């Protein structure tokens, strides 16, 4: 009987410590956090003042880019969360990444072909910052947001280089 009581007391202490130690979190000054309960982010109503306005897009694009506004936890703390909630923190400070960064291959320059069929190499950095008003799209809309942004930027860069021709002919 004492073994059963000891086991139950130990189990209660373990659960209590496990819940108490993981229930508090802190959001640093360069971070913003989104809380999810059972995997669903806490959303703001459609008429909330923090919801971003969509740019002029077609009807199909409105459906694709219409993400809900989520409740954002500002820097500070300690904050409390229940055991069934998860905290997703995002660094919102300005970051820089090499233009040639690609997780699938190693390269020193990005090659692009100009209008007069010359191959040129491009190297540089991209500075970016995560928009606090679009955290839902950043966290839950794309599997790897940095790869997505880099791929989009490189495709636009190659498109701009493709129409470039030597002015001297």
mmCIF file of C-alpha atoms in Angstrom:
data_model
loop_
_atom_site.group_PDB
_atom_site.id
_atom_site.type_symbol
_atom_site.label_atom_id
_atom_site.label_comp_id
_atom_site.label_asym_id
_atom_site.label_seq_id
_atom_site.Cartn_x
_atom_site.Cartn_y
_atom_site.Cartn_z
ATOM 1 C CA UNK A 1 0.000 0.000 0.000
ATOM 2 C CA UNK A 2 2.818 2.400 0.825
ATOM 3 C CA UNK A 3 4.419 1.622 -2.548
ATOM 4 C CA UNK A 4 1.220 2.626 -4.349
ATOM 5 C CA UNK A 5 0.911 5.849 -2.334
ATOM 6 C CA UNK A 6 4.592 6.651 -2.945
ATOM 7 C CA UNK A 7 4.153 6.012 -6.659
ATOM 8 C CA UNK A 8 1.060 8.236 -6.864
ATOM 9 C CA UNK A 9 2.766 11.026 -4.878
ATOM 10 C CA UNK A 10 5.814 10.814 -7.117
ATOM 11 C CA UNK A 11 3.613 10.898 -10.219
ATOM 12 C CA UNK A 12 1.755 13.955 -8.904
ATOM 13 C CA UNK A 13 5.032 15.752 -8.108
ATOM 14 C CA UNK A 14 6.389 14.913 -11.574
ATOM 15 C CA UNK A 15 3.245 16.176 -13.317
ATOM 16 C CA UNK A 16 3.160 19.312 -11.173
ATOM 17 C CA UNK A 17 6.825 20.117 -11.844
ATOM 18 C CA UNK A 18 6.452 19.301 -15.540
ATOM 19 C CA UNK A 19 3.456 21.623 -15.887
ATOM 20 C CA UNK A 20 4.896 24.416 -13.734
ATOM 21 C CA UNK A 21 8.334 24.415 -15.386
ATOM 22 C CA UNK A 22 6.930 24.552 -18.920
ATOM 23 C CA UNK A 23 3.991 26.868 -18.178
ATOM 24 C CA UNK A 24 5.958 30.115 -18.149
ATOM 25 C CA UNK A 25 7.746 31.713 -21.073
ATOM 26 C CA UNK A 26 9.439 35.020 -21.894
ATOM 27 C CA UNK A 27 9.353 36.946 -25.170
ATOM 28 C CA UNK A 28 12.584 38.835 -25.843
ATOM 29 C CA UNK A 29 12.583 42.417 -27.229
ATOM 30 C CA UNK A 30 13.460 41.293 -30.777
ATOM 31 C CA UNK A 31 10.790 38.560 -30.799
ATOM 32 C CA UNK A 32 7.050 38.273 -31.170
ATOM 33 C CA UNK A 33 5.092 35.182 -30.197
ATOM 34 C CA UNK A 34 1.906 33.485 -31.326
ATOM 35 C CA UNK A 35 0.077 31.079 -29.037
ATOM 36 C CA UNK A 36 -1.636 28.005 -30.464
ATOM 37 C CA UNK A 37 -4.171 25.930 -28.579
ATOM 38 C CA UNK A 38 -4.350 22.369 -29.891
ATOM 39 C CA UNK A 39 -2.593 23.601 -33.059
ATOM 40 C CA UNK A 40 -4.942 26.527 -33.840
ATOM 41 C CA UNK A 41 -3.619 30.063 -33.498
ATOM 42 C CA UNK A 42 -5.580 32.565 -31.444
ATOM 43 C CA UNK A 43 -7.188 34.714 -34.140
ATOM 44 C CA UNK A 44 -8.467 38.276 -34.155
ATOM 45 C CA UNK A 45 -11.904 39.103 -35.556
ATOM 46 C CA UNK A 46 -12.097 40.266 -39.186
ATOM 47 C CA UNK A 47 -12.825 43.849 -38.182
ATOM 48 C CA UNK A 48 -9.927 44.059 -35.714
ATOM 49 C CA UNK A 49 -7.675 47.124 -35.999
ATOM 50 C CA UNK A 50 -4.504 45.028 -36.325
ATOM 51 C CA UNK A 51 -5.622 43.132 -39.438
ATOM 52 C CA UNK A 52 -3.548 44.184 -42.490
ATOM 53 C CA UNK A 53 -5.243 45.419 -45.640
ATOM 54 C CA UNK A 54 -4.683 43.290 -48.716
ATOM 55 C CA UNK A 55 -3.048 44.969 -51.719
ATOM 56 C CA UNK A 56 -5.038 45.184 -54.963
ATOM 57 C CA UNK A 57 -5.138 41.581 -56.157
ATOM 58 C CA UNK A 58 -7.349 39.458 -58.381
ATOM 59 C CA UNK A 59 -10.144 37.384 -56.849
ATOM 60 C CA UNK A 60 -8.079 34.190 -57.096
ATOM 61 C CA UNK A 61 -5.109 35.865 -55.391
ATOM 62 C CA UNK A 62 -7.362 37.248 -52.627
ATOM 63 C CA UNK A 63 -8.392 33.692 -51.753
ATOM 64 C CA UNK A 64 -4.773 32.551 -51.744
ATOM 65 C CA UNK A 65 -3.358 35.447 -49.682
ATOM 66 C CA UNK A 66 -6.230 36.075 -47.267
ATOM 67 C CA UNK A 67 -4.661 34.905 -43.999
ATOM 68 C CA UNK A 68 -6.293 35.571 -40.636
ATOM 69 C CA UNK A 69 -4.846 38.087 -38.207
ATOM 70 C CA UNK A 70 -3.509 36.413 -35.084
ATOM 71 C CA UNK A 71 -3.092 37.567 -31.521
ATOM 72 C CA UNK A 72 0.551 38.610 -31.122
ATOM 73 C CA UNK A 73 2.304 38.419 -27.761
ATOM 74 C CA UNK A 74 4.555 41.435 -27.256
ATOM 75 C CA UNK A 75 7.969 41.389 -25.540
ATOM 76 C CA UNK A 76 7.930 40.851 -21.820
ATOM 77 C CA UNK A 77 6.961 38.182 -19.427
ATOM 78 C CA UNK A 78 6.943 35.854 -17.745
ATOM 79 C CA UNK A 79 3.712 34.833 -19.454
ATOM 80 C CA UNK A 80 1.633 31.789 -18.582
ATOM 81 C CA UNK A 81 0.447 29.100 -20.985
ATOM 82 C CA UNK A 82 -1.530 25.936 -20.429
ATOM 83 C CA UNK A 83 0.049 22.538 -21.175
ATOM 84 C CA UNK A 84 -2.036 22.119 -24.360
ATOM 85 C CA UNK A 85 -0.810 25.425 -25.763
ATOM 86 C CA UNK A 86 2.353 25.976 -27.801
ATOM 87 C CA UNK A 87 4.381 29.146 -28.183
ATOM 88 C CA UNK A 88 5.776 30.015 -31.629
ATOM 89 C CA UNK A 89 8.418 32.739 -31.393
ATOM 90 C CA UNK A 90 9.571 34.757 -34.401
ATOM 91 C CA UNK A 91 12.594 37.044 -34.638
ATOM 92 C CA UNK A 92 11.315 40.380 -36.031
ATOM 93 C CA UNK A 93 14.634 42.224 -36.136
ATOM 94 C CA UNK A 94 16.207 43.041 -39.490
ATOM 95 C CA UNK A 95 18.287 40.092 -40.678
ATOM 96 C CA UNK A 96 20.699 39.670 -43.558
ATOM 97 C CA UNK A 97 21.247 36.534 -45.602
ATOM 98 C CA UNK A 98 23.625 35.895 -48.498
ATOM 99 C CA UNK A 99 21.976 35.994 -51.888
ATOM 100 C CA UNK A 100 23.606 32.689 -52.814
ATOM 101 C CA UNK A 101 22.194 30.837 -49.782
ATOM 102 C CA UNK A 102 20.420 27.679 -50.803
ATOM 103 C CA UNK A 103 19.938 24.729 -48.438
ATOM 104 C CA UNK A 104 20.038 22.204 -51.279
ATOM 105 C CA UNK A 105 23.360 23.224 -52.871
ATOM 106 C CA UNK A 106 26.569 25.143 -52.263
ATOM 107 C CA UNK A 107 27.340 28.000 -54.626
ATOM 108 C CA UNK A 108 29.465 31.142 -54.619
ATOM 109 C CA UNK A 109 27.449 33.171 -57.156
ATOM 110 C CA UNK A 110 24.061 33.066 -58.828
ATOM 111 C CA UNK A 111 24.332 32.809 -62.576
ATOM 112 C CA UNK A 112 21.915 34.601 -64.882
ATOM 113 C CA UNK A 113 21.772 35.044 -68.664
ATOM 114 C CA UNK A 114 21.351 38.520 -70.155
ATOM 115 C CA UNK A 115 19.358 39.496 -73.261
ATOM 116 C CA UNK A 116 22.468 39.359 -75.470
ATOM 117 C CA UNK A 117 23.172 35.802 -74.257
ATOM 118 C CA UNK A 118 25.997 36.557 -71.840
ATOM 119 C CA UNK A 119 26.231 34.733 -68.534
ATOM 120 C CA UNK A 120 26.881 36.873 -65.498
ATOM 121 C CA UNK A 121 27.357 36.069 -61.835
ATOM 122 C CA UNK A 122 25.597 37.916 -59.033
ATOM 123 C CA UNK A 123 26.506 37.989 -55.359
ATOM 124 C CA UNK A 124 25.213 40.058 -52.464
ATOM 125 C CA UNK A 125 22.984 40.112 -49.440
ATOM 126 C CA UNK A 126 19.280 40.437 -48.826
ATOM 127 C CA UNK A 127 18.091 42.261 -45.749
ATOM 128 C CA UNK A 128 14.631 41.281 -44.578
ATOM 129 C CA UNK A 129 12.325 41.692 -41.642
ATOM 130 C CA UNK A 130 9.303 39.592 -40.710
ATOM 131 C CA UNK A 131 6.113 41.648 -40.727
ATOM 132 C CA UNK A 132 4.353 41.521 -37.388
ATOM 133 C CA UNK A 133 0.969 41.940 -39.064
ATOM 134 C CA UNK A 134 1.492 38.836 -41.252
ATOM 135 C CA UNK A 135 2.787 36.334 -38.710
ATOM 136 C CA UNK A 136 0.147 33.744 -39.600
ATOM 137 C CA UNK A 137 1.420 33.524 -43.176
ATOM 138 C CA UNK A 138 5.044 33.374 -41.992
ATOM 139 C CA UNK A 139 4.470 30.673 -39.370
ATOM 140 C CA UNK A 140 1.737 28.524 -40.895
ATOM 141 C CA UNK A 141 1.354 29.478 -44.573
ATOM 142 C CA UNK A 142 4.707 28.281 -45.952
ATOM 143 C CA UNK A 143 6.794 25.298 -44.867
ATOM 144 C CA UNK A 144 10.110 27.172 -45.161
ATOM 145 C CA UNK A 145 9.547 30.936 -45.408
ATOM 146 C CA UNK A 146 13.200 31.900 -45.920
ATOM 147 C CA UNK A 147 13.584 29.496 -48.839
ATOM 148 C CA UNK A 148 10.340 30.836 -50.285
ATOM 149 C CA UNK A 149 11.483 34.475 -50.101
ATOM 150 C CA UNK A 150 14.937 33.655 -51.474
ATOM 151 C CA UNK A 151 13.493 31.694 -54.399
ATOM 152 C CA UNK A 152 11.082 34.514 -55.218
ATOM 153 C CA UNK A 153 13.812 37.167 -55.033
ATOM 154 C CA UNK A 154 16.249 35.169 -57.174
ATOM 155 C CA UNK A 155 13.581 34.556 -59.827
ATOM 156 C CA UNK A 156 12.771 38.301 -59.965
ATOM 157 C CA UNK A 157 16.493 39.110 -60.130
ATOM 158 C CA UNK A 158 17.043 36.680 -63.003
ATOM 159 C CA UNK A 159 14.029 38.107 -64.824
ATOM 160 C CA UNK A 160 15.454 41.641 -64.528
ATOM 161 C CA UNK A 161 18.885 40.516 -65.708
ATOM 162 C CA UNK A 162 17.331 38.622 -68.659
ATOM 163 C CA UNK A 163 16.056 41.882 -70.208
ATOM 164 C CA UNK A 164 19.384 43.682 -69.755
ATOM 165 C CA UNK A 165 21.479 44.310 -72.874
ATOM 166 C CA UNK A 166 24.810 46.055 -73.358
ATOM 167 C CA UNK A 167 24.059 49.696 -74.239
ATOM 168 C CA UNK A 168 27.124 49.830 -76.537
ATOM 169 C CA UNK A 169 25.794 46.900 -78.524
#
